[in-house]
Backbone as ProteinMPNN parsed JSONL, in Angstrom:
{"seq_chain_A": "MKSFLLAPSILSADFSKLGEDIQKSIDAGGDMIHFDVMDNHYVDNLTIGPMVLKSLRDYKISTTIDVHLMTNPVDSLIPKFAKSGADFITVHPETTNHIDRTLRMIKDHGCKAGLGLNPGTPINYLDYVIDQLDMITVMSVNPGFGGQAFIPESINKIREVRKRINESSSNILLQVDGGINIKNISDIALAGANVFVIGSTLFHSSNYKIVINKLRQELEKVHFNLIH", "coords_chain_A": {"N_chain_A": [[50.935, 19.521, -18.695], [48.61, 22.237, -18.445], [45.164, 22.133, -18.956], [43.393, 23.687, -20.445], [44.936, 27.421, -21.853], [45.128, 30.352, -21.282], [46.156, 33.232, -22.793], [47.406, 35.933, -23.362], [47.286, 39.409, -25.291], [49.379, 40.684, -27.097], [48.374, 43.351, -28.418], [47.01, 44.948, -27.3], [47.886, 45.503, -24.882], [49.929, 48.232, -22.811], [51.606, 50.555, -25.267], [53.669, 51.783, -24.529], [55.095, 50.927, -22.258], [55.772, 48.239, -22.848], [57.254, 45.986, -22.066], [57.326, 45.786, -19.124], [53.911, 45.687, -18.968], [53.349, 43.451, -20.377], [54.862, 41.351, -18.444], [53.218, 41.704, -16.508], [51.233, 40.251, -16.974], [51.889, 37.917, -17.333], [52.546, 37.452, -14.535], [49.937, 37.752, -13.526], [48.954, 35.247, -14.337], [48.748, 34.859, -17.262], [49.637, 31.945, -19.561], [50.58, 31.971, -21.981], [52.169, 33.969, -24.279], [50.453, 36.605, -27.154], [51.209, 37.652, -30.172], [51.007, 39.869, -32.193], [51.53, 40.975, -35.02], [50.762, 43.028, -37.377], [50.511, 44.324, -41.272], [49.327, 46.638, -42.213], [48.861, 45.623, -45.137], [47.546, 43.091, -45.67], [45.807, 42.687, -43.853], [43.931, 46.275, -42.24], [45.383, 47.494, -40.509], [48.812, 48.259, -38.665], [51.621, 47.429, -36.635], [53.553, 45.828, -35.2], [57.499, 44.4, -35.153], [60.008, 42.18, -35.19], [62.321, 43.477, -34.309], [60.994, 44.466, -31.809], [59.974, 41.488, -30.672], [62.062, 41.046, -30.153], [63.528, 42.57, -28.543], [61.598, 42.361, -25.736], [62.487, 40.009, -25.793], [64.911, 40.356, -24.744], [64.176, 41.324, -22.512], [63.839, 39.752, -20.538], [61.932, 38.098, -20.767], [60.872, 35.532, -21.126], [58.181, 33.351, -21.24], [56.136, 31.306, -23.025], [55.686, 32.829, -27.012], [53.235, 33.238, -29.045], [54.179, 34.032, -32.467], [52.039, 36.139, -34.461], [51.176, 35.836, -37.804], [50.075, 38.095, -39.516], [50.493, 39.286, -42.44], [51.286, 40.117, -45.793], [53.216, 39.751, -48.4], [54.527, 36.736, -46.46], [56.236, 34.824, -45.933], [59.182, 35.893, -45.714], [59.647, 36.692, -43.756], [59.709, 35.205, -41.348], [62.0, 33.603, -40.656], [63.236, 35.509, -39.553], [61.324, 36.205, -37.526], [61.923, 34.153, -36.399], [64.902, 33.596, -35.398], [64.583, 35.88, -33.762], [63.74, 35.174, -31.295], [60.785, 33.964, -31.377], [58.333, 31.06, -30.446], [56.098, 30.114, -31.342], [55.089, 30.02, -34.751], [52.412, 31.563, -36.352], [50.539, 31.66, -39.191], [48.284, 32.581, -41.879], [46.354, 31.528, -44.354], [45.579, 32.912, -46.667], [47.591, 34.402, -47.025], [49.956, 33.048, -48.375], [51.221, 31.532, -51.16], [51.952, 29.09, -51.112], [51.208, 27.296, -49.235], [51.614, 24.596, -47.48], [54.822, 24.481, -48.085], [55.315, 27.355, -46.429], [55.019, 26.656, -44.015], [56.67, 24.188, -43.574], [58.775, 25.669, -43.861], [58.61, 27.092, -41.385], [58.997, 25.108, -39.456], [61.38, 24.496, -40.244], [63.258, 26.775, -39.472], [63.282, 26.172, -36.36], [60.96, 26.443, -35.01], [56.927, 26.023, -33.791], [54.444, 25.52, -35.89], [51.594, 26.844, -37.178], [48.183, 27.811, -37.862], [46.037, 30.592, -39.134], [42.438, 30.781, -38.983], [39.974, 32.897, -40.927], [37.299, 34.117, -40.365], [35.472, 33.809, -42.429], [37.485, 31.913, -43.962], [37.751, 28.754, -45.413], [37.598, 25.517, -43.847], [38.528, 23.337, -45.145], [41.312, 23.943, -46.046], [42.913, 22.849, -43.924], [43.256, 20.266, -45.157], [45.46, 18.777, -46.284], [47.5, 19.765, -45.236], [47.035, 19.4, -42.077], [48.901, 17.838, -40.875], [50.735, 19.024, -40.332], [50.685, 21.045, -38.96], [50.647, 23.023, -35.402], [49.293, 24.213, -33.774], [46.026, 25.525, -34.78], [44.222, 27.809, -35.568], [41.455, 29.36, -34.752], [39.42, 32.524, -36.28], [37.585, 34.689, -34.769], [37.022, 36.985, -34.875], [37.08, 39.322, -37.456], [40.512, 39.756, -38.94], [42.447, 42.176, -37.679], [42.031, 44.065, -36.013], [41.976, 44.78, -32.24], [39.615, 44.436, -29.401], [37.349, 43.83, -30.566], [34.205, 42.576, -31.59], [32.518, 39.162, -30.408], [32.09, 36.704, -32.748], [29.174, 34.875, -33.198], [28.759, 32.88, -34.671], [31.583, 31.696, -35.096], [31.284, 29.545, -32.806], [30.516, 27.472, -34.382], [32.137, 26.64, -36.169], [34.348, 25.935, -34.8], [33.659, 23.738, -33.35], [33.799, 22.383, -35.486], [36.65, 22.001, -36.328], [37.47, 21.4, -33.683], [36.622, 18.422, -34.524], [38.153, 17.713, -36.402], [40.837, 17.978, -35.822], [40.523, 15.693, -33.769], [40.13, 13.86, -35.258], [42.134, 13.153, -36.301], [43.989, 12.35, -34.832], [46.117, 13.565, -33.036], [47.847, 16.141, -31.53], [47.095, 18.583, -31.406], [46.824, 22.43, -30.499], [43.695, 23.867, -30.404], [43.374, 27.365, -30.456], [41.525, 30.253, -29.943], [40.68, 33.375, -30.943], [39.673, 36.377, -30.482], [37.731, 38.771, -29.263], [36.742, 37.114, -26.605], [35.902, 36.632, -23.735], [34.689, 36.715, -20.078], [31.756, 36.19, -19.901], [31.039, 34.618, -22.097], [33.616, 32.456, -22.604], [33.39, 29.779, -21.659], [31.444, 28.938, -23.188], [33.05, 28.619, -25.435], [34.877, 27.161, -25.091], [33.808, 24.215, -24.621], [33.125, 24.251, -27.213], [35.399, 23.112, -27.799], [37.933, 24.679, -27.783], [41.181, 25.135, -26.298], [42.6, 27.173, -25.894], [43.196, 30.807, -25.334], [42.581, 33.304, -26.492], [43.421, 36.338, -24.94], [42.255, 40.042, -24.971], [41.188, 43.237, -24.654], [39.921, 42.635, -22.752], [41.117, 41.641, -20.8], [44.072, 43.652, -20.462], [42.669, 45.448, -20.449], [41.458, 46.111, -18.291], [41.51, 46.937, -14.74], [42.688, 45.53, -12.69], [44.674, 42.953, -13.55], [44.782, 40.186, -12.671], [42.482, 39.675, -10.887], [40.948, 39.09, -13.114], [41.909, 37.471, -14.677], [41.706, 35.328, -13.328], [38.799, 35.0, -12.836], [38.213, 34.169, -15.405], [39.933, 31.923, -15.795], [37.845, 30.434, -13.649], [35.432, 29.933, -15.128], [36.706, 28.137, -16.801], [37.232, 26.293, -15.19], [34.508, 25.137, -14.067], [33.751, 23.985, -17.186], [35.863, 22.33, -16.833], [35.373, 20.331, -15.413], [32.382, 19.686, -16.049], [33.504, 18.198, -18.338], [35.107, 16.257, -17.541], [32.981, 14.509, -16.08]], "CA_chain_A": [[50.855, 20.57, -19.061], [47.08, 22.409, -18.051], [44.119, 21.6, -19.923], [43.309, 25.305, -20.876], [45.79, 27.659, -21.874], [45.0, 31.917, -21.316], [47.113, 34.156, -24.3], [47.423, 37.495, -23.321], [47.445, 39.372, -27.066], [49.507, 42.406, -26.506], [47.487, 44.292, -29.247], [45.695, 45.271, -26.333], [48.798, 46.043, -23.658], [50.686, 49.721, -23.249], [52.978, 50.031, -25.983], [54.392, 52.859, -23.951], [55.631, 50.426, -21.193], [55.233, 47.257, -23.716], [57.454, 45.006, -21.511], [56.45, 45.302, -17.702], [52.936, 45.174, -19.03], [53.635, 41.648, -20.32], [55.293, 40.507, -17.613], [52.376, 41.928, -15.196], [49.967, 39.631, -17.826], [52.277, 36.136, -16.929], [52.278, 37.558, -13.289], [48.751, 37.418, -12.832], [48.589, 34.155, -14.491], [48.575, 33.975, -17.902], [50.184, 30.737, -19.346], [51.849, 32.008, -23.21], [51.856, 35.731, -25.445], [49.91, 36.994, -27.971], [52.0, 38.34, -30.348], [50.296, 40.101, -33.333], [52.355, 41.7, -36.505], [49.85, 43.379, -39.145], [51.315, 44.925, -42.281], [48.61, 47.554, -43.373], [48.572, 45.392, -46.445], [46.733, 41.96, -45.451], [44.929, 43.975, -42.596], [44.056, 47.638, -42.127], [46.56, 47.758, -39.44], [50.347, 48.066, -38.304], [51.687, 46.711, -35.522], [55.358, 45.671, -34.204], [58.11, 44.042, -35.984], [60.932, 41.408, -34.947], [62.971, 44.195, -32.96], [60.104, 44.53, -30.859], [59.752, 40.663, -30.113], [64.065, 40.646, -29.48], [63.287, 43.462, -27.305], [61.146, 41.672, -25.149], [63.52, 38.329, -24.649], [66.1, 40.358, -23.741], [63.528, 42.194, -21.091], [63.847, 38.516, -19.554], [60.033, 37.738, -21.062], [60.493, 33.878, -21.164], [57.288, 32.843, -21.973], [55.946, 30.961, -24.617], [55.292, 33.484, -27.686], [52.978, 32.775, -30.43], [53.731, 34.968, -33.299], [50.205, 35.591, -35.211], [51.473, 37.327, -38.688], [48.949, 38.856, -40.362], [51.577, 40.035, -43.303], [51.245, 39.355, -46.823], [54.139, 38.186, -47.766], [54.69, 36.273, -45.223], [57.812, 34.192, -46.136], [60.653, 36.363, -45.579], [59.488, 37.485, -42.229], [59.463, 33.999, -40.808], [63.225, 33.758, -40.214], [63.33, 37.043, -38.584], [61.014, 36.342, -35.944], [62.255, 33.176, -35.438], [65.943, 34.148, -35.123], [63.992, 37.074, -32.761], [62.591, 34.403, -30.252], [59.21, 32.826, -31.351], [58.078, 30.189, -29.988], [55.26, 29.633, -32.485], [54.683, 31.311, -35.61], [51.212, 31.546, -37.007], [49.993, 32.065, -40.554], [47.003, 32.743, -42.681], [46.804, 30.33, -46.128], [45.689, 33.665, -47.862], [49.157, 35.144, -47.085], [51.079, 32.429, -49.194], [50.749, 30.319, -52.659], [52.212, 26.919, -50.87], [51.214, 26.721, -47.31], [52.331, 23.702, -47.507], [56.191, 25.316, -48.045], [55.486, 28.066, -45.619], [54.66, 25.847, -42.698], [58.138, 23.322, -43.358], [59.636, 26.514, -43.7], [58.524, 27.51, -39.751], [59.413, 24.097, -38.925], [63.127, 24.631, -40.722], [63.696, 27.711, -38.524], [63.291, 25.638, -35.0], [59.057, 26.921, -34.123], [56.263, 25.286, -33.831], [53.224, 25.883, -36.67], [50.378, 27.284, -36.142], [47.116, 27.932, -39.267], [44.789, 31.132, -38.966], [41.36, 30.621, -40.191], [39.342, 33.933, -40.688], [35.601, 34.017, -40.465], [35.262, 33.624, -44.013], [38.038, 30.759, -44.532], [37.351, 27.409, -45.412], [38.94, 24.045, -43.183], [39.481, 22.727, -45.76], [42.579, 24.127, -46.133], [43.071, 21.98, -43.301], [42.945, 18.79, -45.382], [46.649, 17.976, -46.433], [48.544, 19.871, -44.083], [46.984, 19.121, -40.393], [49.813, 17.035, -40.114], [52.316, 19.807, -40.15], [50.163, 21.664, -37.416], [50.834, 22.405, -33.725], [47.998, 24.805, -33.549], [44.959, 25.815, -35.32], [43.641, 29.509, -34.892], [40.187, 30.002, -35.597], [39.62, 33.797, -35.282], [36.114, 34.945, -34.13], [36.722, 38.15, -34.88], [37.989, 39.655, -38.838], [41.423, 40.604, -38.65], [42.845, 43.865, -37.806], [41.602, 45.579, -34.266], [41.303, 44.941, -30.809], [38.513, 45.329, -29.041], [35.759, 43.598, -31.614], [32.537, 41.761, -30.179], [32.916, 37.548, -30.999], [31.144, 36.393, -33.962], [28.491, 34.051, -32.563], [28.981, 32.028, -35.721], [32.897, 31.283, -34.796], [31.502, 28.307, -32.266], [29.999, 26.426, -35.261], [33.48, 26.592, -36.88], [35.212, 25.736, -33.945], [33.433, 22.4, -33.244], [34.399, 21.573, -36.47], [38.042, 22.515, -36.255], [37.902, 20.01, -33.265], [36.186, 17.19, -34.917], [39.172, 17.627, -37.948], [41.491, 17.632, -34.996], [40.609, 14.395, -32.706], [39.967, 12.555, -36.413], [43.731, 13.105, -36.874], [44.839, 11.855, -33.597], [46.961, 15.069, -33.385], [47.905, 16.83, -29.898], [46.979, 19.625, -31.704], [46.015, 23.206, -29.706], [43.014, 24.826, -30.369], [43.091, 28.72, -30.599], [40.791, 31.233, -30.388], [41.595, 34.688, -31.15], [38.633, 37.547, -30.696], [36.186, 38.625, -28.129], [36.737, 36.4, -25.702], [35.559, 37.576, -22.546], [34.189, 36.206, -18.799], [30.72, 35.487, -20.281], [31.538, 33.49, -23.352], [35.033, 31.467, -22.412], [32.828, 28.76, -21.239], [30.551, 28.538, -24.288], [33.907, 28.704, -26.834], [35.854, 26.259, -24.423], [32.707, 23.411, -24.466], [33.248, 23.625, -28.165], [36.148, 22.178, -28.013], [39.094, 25.182, -27.562], [41.795, 25.12, -25.154], [44.278, 28.157, -25.888], [41.797, 31.34, -25.681], [43.396, 34.757, -26.853], [42.501, 37.849, -24.434], [42.98, 41.195, -25.091], [41.252, 43.988, -24.18], [39.142, 41.947, -21.5], [42.833, 41.908, -19.965], [44.669, 44.644, -20.77], [41.657, 47.357, -20.111], [41.354, 46.034, -16.581], [42.238, 47.965, -13.466], [43.159, 44.28, -12.028], [45.386, 41.224, -14.013], [44.593, 38.955, -11.898], [41.199, 39.228, -10.777], [40.443, 38.956, -14.591], [42.808, 36.137, -14.943], [41.426, 34.387, -12.082], [37.458, 34.615, -13.305], [38.495, 33.586, -16.423], [39.97, 30.555, -14.709], [36.538, 29.514, -12.592], [34.762, 30.089, -15.536], [37.023, 27.316, -17.27], [37.45, 24.99, -14.076], [33.25, 25.004, -14.574], [33.799, 23.278, -18.157], [36.77, 20.73, -17.536], [34.79, 19.467, -14.17], [31.558, 18.741, -16.559], [33.787, 17.27, -19.902], [34.967, 15.231, -17.039], [31.727, 13.987, -15.018]], "C_chain_A": [[48.836, 20.946, -19.377], [46.129, 22.139, -19.432], [43.221, 22.913, -20.5], [44.164, 26.19, -20.471], [45.48, 29.545, -21.972], [46.38, 32.296, -22.146], [46.603, 35.352, -23.94], [47.984, 38.514, -24.688], [47.995, 41.129, -26.429], [49.057, 43.37, -27.868], [46.947, 45.029, -28.305], [46.828, 46.17, -25.218], [49.179, 47.62, -24.102], [51.592, 49.626, -23.844], [54.194, 50.693, -25.011], [55.593, 52.509, -22.793], [55.175, 48.743, -21.618], [55.83, 46.065, -22.419], [56.825, 44.637, -20.332], [54.768, 45.054, -18.267], [52.882, 43.784, -19.342], [54.164, 41.02, -19.766], [54.174, 40.454, -16.196], [51.167, 40.569, -15.644], [50.28, 38.114, -17.134], [51.637, 36.259, -15.256], [50.997, 37.04, -12.452], [48.312, 36.176, -13.366], [48.654, 33.655, -15.806], [49.871, 33.34, -18.43], [51.108, 31.675, -21.106], [51.19, 33.839, -24.202], [52.03, 35.174, -26.728], [50.468, 37.782, -28.914], [51.568, 39.207, -31.668], [51.006, 40.895, -34.159], [51.047, 41.864, -37.296], [50.803, 44.647, -39.91], [50.785, 46.204, -42.677], [48.519, 47.217, -45.013], [47.42, 43.851, -46.083], [45.598, 42.105, -44.478], [45.246, 45.201, -42.592], [44.724, 47.851, -41.086], [48.324, 47.856, -39.507], [50.546, 48.406, -37.456], [53.49, 47.36, -34.891], [55.574, 44.729, -35.305], [59.605, 42.503, -35.362], [61.985, 41.964, -34.195], [62.547, 44.076, -32.049], [60.046, 43.53, -30.035], [61.499, 40.554, -29.681], [63.885, 41.462, -28.223], [63.252, 42.889, -25.81], [61.614, 40.395, -24.67], [64.552, 39.067, -23.847], [65.342, 41.395, -22.528], [63.432, 41.178, -20.184], [62.229, 38.064, -20.334], [60.484, 36.406, -21.331], [59.379, 32.728, -21.621], [57.184, 32.682, -22.898], [55.256, 32.334, -25.646], [55.065, 32.658, -29.028], [53.059, 34.071, -31.612], [52.484, 34.831, -34.119], [50.831, 37.027, -36.476], [50.596, 37.168, -39.56], [49.464, 39.807, -41.629], [50.872, 39.198, -44.663], [52.211, 40.422, -48.08], [54.421, 37.772, -47.234], [55.861, 36.038, -44.869], [59.009, 34.497, -45.742], [60.785, 36.844, -44.175], [59.84, 35.854, -41.263], [61.408, 33.623, -40.15], [63.947, 34.849, -39.406], [62.718, 36.873, -37.558], [61.676, 34.886, -35.334], [63.891, 33.079, -34.787], [65.456, 35.224, -33.544], [63.609, 36.302, -31.409], [60.983, 33.966, -29.993], [59.304, 31.702, -30.912], [56.541, 28.982, -31.243], [55.347, 30.386, -33.321], [53.426, 30.936, -36.513], [51.102, 32.46, -38.23], [49.024, 32.402, -41.067], [47.281, 31.803, -43.888], [46.576, 31.864, -47.112], [46.798, 34.345, -48.077], [50.268, 34.668, -47.983], [50.504, 31.481, -50.381], [51.187, 29.185, -51.896], [52.132, 27.387, -49.334], [52.114, 25.487, -46.742], [54.379, 24.021, -47.011], [56.418, 26.132, -46.751], [55.721, 27.238, -44.433], [56.19, 25.159, -42.299], [59.136, 24.673, -43.347], [59.689, 27.317, -41.923], [59.141, 26.783, -39.149], [60.993, 23.982, -38.784], [63.6, 25.301, -39.646], [63.564, 27.675, -36.67], [61.566, 26.12, -34.067], [58.18, 25.97, -34.7], [55.184, 25.768, -34.99], [52.258, 26.233, -36.551], [49.668, 27.97, -37.908], [46.314, 28.879, -38.583], [43.833, 30.652, -39.683], [40.628, 31.683, -39.979], [38.25, 33.733, -40.595], [35.278, 33.232, -41.424], [36.199, 32.666, -44.722], [37.287, 29.773, -43.803], [37.912, 26.902, -44.768], [38.978, 23.54, -43.632], [41.048, 22.9, -46.788], [43.264, 23.498, -45.431], [43.725, 20.116, -43.947], [43.918, 17.893, -45.767], [47.627, 18.679, -46.173], [48.255, 19.766, -42.472], [48.191, 18.229, -40.333], [50.885, 17.082, -39.299], [51.777, 20.646, -38.979], [50.692, 21.699, -35.876], [49.858, 23.005, -33.455], [47.751, 25.359, -34.813], [44.264, 27.087, -34.805], [42.503, 29.991, -35.475], [39.719, 31.327, -34.63], [38.115, 33.879, -35.722], [36.099, 35.615, -33.859], [37.209, 38.557, -36.575], [39.044, 40.643, -37.872], [41.913, 42.135, -38.421], [42.879, 44.61, -36.493], [41.208, 44.419, -33.348], [39.795, 45.297, -30.3], [36.769, 45.17, -29.252], [34.737, 42.76, -30.685], [32.539, 40.111, -31.207], [31.666, 37.551, -31.957], [30.535, 35.23, -34.07], [28.611, 32.654, -33.334], [30.146, 31.254, -35.772], [32.596, 29.713, -33.877], [31.063, 26.582, -33.003], [31.568, 25.814, -35.775], [34.341, 25.429, -35.882], [34.994, 24.174, -33.317], [33.895, 21.792, -34.506], [35.968, 20.692, -36.66], [38.052, 21.435, -35.013], [37.796, 18.607, -33.827], [37.832, 16.852, -35.853], [40.46, 17.327, -36.701], [41.569, 16.284, -34.033], [40.393, 13.047, -34.231], [41.621, 12.399, -36.623], [44.425, 12.55, -35.695], [46.127, 12.776, -33.289], [47.512, 15.506, -32.19], [48.208, 18.257, -30.923], [46.215, 20.799, -30.878], [45.111, 24.115, -30.981], [42.604, 26.262, -30.677], [42.181, 29.398, -30.881], [40.715, 32.641, -29.947], [40.372, 35.413, -31.747], [38.001, 37.624, -30.125], [36.107, 37.688, -27.11], [36.397, 37.052, -24.447], [35.053, 36.39, -21.077], [32.783, 34.988, -19.524], [30.709, 34.601, -21.398], [32.958, 32.543, -23.253], [34.379, 30.153, -22.432], [32.285, 28.114, -22.551], [31.904, 28.15, -25.652], [34.96, 27.398, -26.37], [34.302, 24.579, -24.835], [32.758, 23.585, -26.066], [34.661, 23.571, -28.943], [38.075, 23.053, -28.017], [40.226, 24.769, -26.433], [43.083, 26.284, -25.223], [42.8, 29.038, -26.255], [42.722, 32.909, -25.496], [42.616, 36.192, -25.675], [43.399, 38.967, -24.669], [42.398, 42.837, -24.923], [40.134, 43.835, -22.898], [39.839, 42.049, -20.605], [43.33, 43.069, -20.061], [43.684, 46.257, -20.487], [41.057, 47.361, -18.98], [42.246, 46.611, -15.67], [43.278, 46.316, -12.763], [43.306, 43.154, -13.025], [44.598, 39.903, -13.983], [43.069, 38.88, -10.95], [40.607, 39.008, -12.731], [40.017, 37.63, -15.344], [41.708, 35.01, -14.049], [39.906, 33.775, -11.945], [37.366, 34.201, -14.167], [38.742, 31.998, -15.877], [38.463, 29.619, -14.325], [35.88, 29.562, -13.368], [35.242, 28.487, -16.26], [37.201, 25.883, -16.672], [35.953, 24.088, -14.082], [33.155, 23.42, -15.941], [34.765, 22.03, -17.494], [35.938, 19.851, -16.116], [33.784, 18.626, -15.318], [32.439, 18.029, -17.83], [34.564, 15.919, -18.223], [34.553, 14.26, -16.018], [30.851, 13.535, -16.117]], "O_chain_A": [[48.044, 20.33, -20.09], [46.464, 21.997, -20.608], [42.176, 22.604, -21.071], [44.474, 26.253, -19.281], [45.747, 29.952, -23.103], [47.443, 31.68, -22.072], [45.462, 35.734, -24.199], [49.141, 38.319, -25.061], [47.508, 42.083, -25.822], [49.88, 44.259, -28.089], [46.263, 45.956, -28.74], [46.583, 47.313, -24.831], [48.932, 48.164, -25.178], [52.519, 48.897, -23.493], [55.317, 50.229, -24.816], [56.547, 53.204, -22.444], [54.414, 48.085, -20.909], [55.001, 45.344, -21.863], [56.065, 43.679, -20.191], [54.352, 43.972, -17.852], [52.369, 42.988, -18.555], [54.255, 39.873, -20.204], [54.165, 39.661, -15.255], [50.415, 40.041, -14.825], [49.466, 37.355, -16.608], [50.723, 35.594, -14.77], [50.873, 36.378, -11.422], [47.211, 35.832, -12.935], [48.648, 32.437, -15.98], [50.976, 33.766, -18.094], [52.324, 31.86, -21.05], [50.137, 34.402, -24.502], [52.72, 34.324, -27.291], [50.284, 38.958, -28.598], [52.43, 38.809, -32.451], [50.994, 41.99, -33.598], [50.404, 40.925, -37.768], [51.499, 45.529, -39.407], [51.479, 46.943, -43.375], [48.251, 48.014, -45.912], [46.289, 44.011, -46.543], [44.538, 41.486, -44.564], [46.396, 45.573, -42.82], [44.365, 48.957, -40.682], [48.931, 47.464, -40.504], [50.061, 49.451, -37.02], [54.122, 48.344, -34.509], [54.75, 44.279, -36.101], [58.74, 41.738, -35.789], [62.628, 41.224, -33.45], [63.238, 43.631, -31.133], [60.033, 43.796, -28.833], [61.867, 39.819, -28.765], [64.075, 41.047, -27.08], [64.152, 42.845, -24.971], [61.346, 39.813, -23.619], [65.007, 38.741, -22.751], [66.003, 42.117, -21.781], [63.003, 41.445, -19.061], [61.627, 37.429, -19.468], [60.212, 36.366, -22.531], [59.577, 31.634, -22.149], [57.697, 33.331, -23.809], [54.308, 32.917, -25.119], [55.778, 31.951, -29.74], [52.189, 34.94, -31.669], [51.956, 33.763, -34.429], [50.933, 38.249, -36.368], [50.402, 36.184, -40.274], [48.954, 40.91, -41.827], [50.222, 38.152, -44.676], [51.889, 41.541, -48.478], [55.326, 38.529, -46.885], [56.528, 36.569, -43.982], [59.86, 33.661, -45.439], [61.788, 37.276, -43.607], [60.465, 36.101, -40.232], [61.594, 33.436, -38.948], [65.021, 34.866, -38.806], [63.245, 37.254, -36.512], [61.871, 34.607, -34.15], [64.045, 32.497, -33.713], [66.054, 35.163, -32.469], [63.162, 36.97, -30.477], [60.295, 33.746, -28.996], [60.421, 31.186, -30.935], [56.315, 27.827, -31.602], [55.666, 31.537, -33.023], [53.514, 30.03, -37.341], [51.448, 33.639, -38.309], [48.476, 32.839, -40.055], [48.405, 31.443, -44.237], [47.248, 32.016, -48.132], [47.047, 34.867, -49.164], [51.222, 35.352, -48.353], [49.45, 30.844, -50.357], [50.584, 28.153, -52.189], [53.018, 27.747, -48.558], [52.989, 25.457, -45.877], [54.952, 23.802, -45.944], [57.368, 25.878, -46.011], [56.849, 27.277, -43.942], [56.804, 25.362, -41.251], [60.234, 24.596, -42.797], [60.644, 27.933, -41.449], [59.904, 27.217, -38.286], [61.681, 23.609, -37.834], [64.299, 24.702, -38.828], [63.676, 28.623, -35.893], [61.269, 26.078, -32.873], [58.388, 25.274, -35.693], [55.147, 26.985, -34.808], [51.776, 25.878, -35.475], [50.347, 28.426, -38.828], [45.777, 28.491, -37.545], [44.02, 30.152, -40.793], [40.37, 31.793, -38.78], [38.138, 32.545, -40.896], [34.847, 32.087, -41.292], [35.98, 32.447, -45.913], [36.682, 29.652, -42.737], [39.035, 27.39, -44.634], [39.53, 22.558, -43.134], [41.567, 22.296, -47.727], [44.392, 23.297, -45.879], [44.334, 19.211, -43.376], [43.759, 16.672, -45.758], [48.698, 18.433, -46.727], [49.154, 20.023, -41.671], [48.301, 17.877, -39.158], [51.535, 16.429, -38.484], [52.544, 20.888, -38.048], [51.067, 20.709, -35.247], [49.176, 22.345, -32.671], [48.561, 25.643, -35.696], [43.829, 27.216, -33.661], [42.428, 30.789, -36.41], [39.608, 31.486, -33.414], [37.575, 33.339, -36.688], [35.511, 35.85, -32.803], [37.982, 37.661, -36.913], [38.93, 41.476, -36.973], [41.602, 43.079, -39.147], [43.61, 45.519, -36.101], [40.447, 43.473, -33.546], [39.044, 46.184, -30.706], [35.734, 45.659, -28.798], [34.638, 42.479, -29.491], [32.559, 40.045, -32.436], [30.619, 38.196, -31.912], [31.012, 34.401, -34.846], [28.571, 31.555, -32.782], [30.066, 30.178, -36.365], [33.378, 28.78, -34.061], [31.143, 25.407, -32.643], [31.929, 24.64, -35.69], [34.817, 24.352, -36.238], [35.932, 23.507, -32.881], [34.376, 20.66, -34.482], [36.307, 19.541, -36.936], [38.712, 20.437, -35.305], [38.668, 17.753, -33.667], [38.424, 15.773, -35.811], [41.01, 16.235, -36.838], [42.66, 15.905, -33.606], [40.485, 11.82, -34.189], [42.117, 11.401, -37.145], [45.63, 12.331, -35.823], [47.218, 12.23, -33.455], [47.654, 14.402, -31.664], [49.299, 18.798, -31.106], [45.089, 20.501, -30.48], [45.511, 24.724, -31.973], [41.483, 26.41, -31.163], [41.789, 29.355, -32.047], [40.691, 33.002, -28.77], [39.982, 35.312, -32.91], [37.253, 36.65, -30.04], [34.935, 37.55, -26.758], [36.778, 38.215, -24.311], [35.156, 35.184, -21.304], [32.733, 33.763, -19.636], [30.019, 33.606, -21.176], [33.114, 31.845, -24.255], [34.818, 29.351, -23.256], [32.604, 26.988, -22.931], [31.625, 27.486, -26.65], [35.68, 26.792, -27.164], [34.552, 24.245, -25.994], [32.134, 22.586, -26.424], [34.972, 23.833, -30.105], [39.123, 22.425, -28.171], [39.85, 23.896, -25.65], [44.199, 26.206, -24.71], [41.815, 28.667, -26.893], [43.318, 33.36, -24.518], [41.521, 36.745, -25.771], [44.627, 39.039, -24.641], [43.259, 43.702, -25.083], [39.648, 44.766, -22.256], [39.433, 42.505, -19.536], [42.59, 43.774, -19.376], [43.917, 47.462, -20.391], [40.3, 48.24, -18.569], [43.463, 46.747, -15.791], [44.476, 46.34, -12.481], [42.341, 42.468, -13.361], [44.094, 39.071, -14.738], [42.775, 37.826, -10.387], [39.444, 38.681, -12.967], [39.102, 37.069, -15.948], [41.125, 34.014, -14.477], [39.586, 32.732, -11.373], [36.316, 33.563, -14.246], [37.887, 31.148, -15.632], [38.164, 28.474, -14.663], [34.855, 29.156, -12.822], [34.36, 27.632, -16.325], [37.286, 24.789, -17.229], [35.924, 22.857, -14.096], [32.706, 22.291, -15.74], [34.411, 20.861, -17.65], [36.091, 18.631, -16.046], [33.983, 17.447, -15.613], [31.789, 17.113, -18.334], [34.245, 14.73, -18.24], [35.233, 13.495, -15.334], [29.75, 13.045, -15.866]]}, "name": "protein", "num_of_chains": 1, "seq": "MKSFLLAPSILSADFSKLGEDIQKSIDAGGDMIHFDVMDNHYVDNLTIGPMVLKSLRDYKISTTIDVHLMTNPVDSLIPKFAKSGADFITVHPETTNHIDRTLRMIKDHGCKAGLGLNPGTPINYLDYVIDQLDMITVMSVNPGFGGQAFIPESINKIREVRKRINESSSNILLQVDGGINIKNISDIALAGANVFVIGSTLFHSSNYKIVINKLRQELEKVHFNLIH"}
């Protein structure tokens, strides 16, 4: 497995040719796909559902897909997205009355479980469920819309979550979502992240391959510094 994974976020993709645009991001070097689901209740936006995920699988998108559920309620959607082809399902603690049960439901449906932490969400939600997690997502913007600027205070939160992961001795991925670009990705990696959601930085560019290569160059510098 690569030290660092890039996860193109389809929230910023061209929805008029979604399958083609996602495949283009994968061909350019994307490692996994970030699939944002918003319900206009938990966040003030409305995006896509299980049928769109199934259509991407039918389009032969075989790359790992993390379904990021920003919906309330959330539990009823988990079986539908699992059936439609999700690999990871990430939920937020504010969207369920019983985090433990929701995470177990994700696992019971054959998916890996993720927990998303908004800028204002305390990390003590991890205290009793970290053993069930395959990925923790630190939101570095308030969820709802793409193209937002990275919140600088997120760096400290990433460090704190990385410490929790290391103390747990578990191989949990630490993903950061929001405002990642070529200028800040190295700082985010140094803070402890190893999965990076890239949205407008990638999909609003004219050449996906050039952008991903530049991001990789920054991450390679971090990797070199970490091992020396």
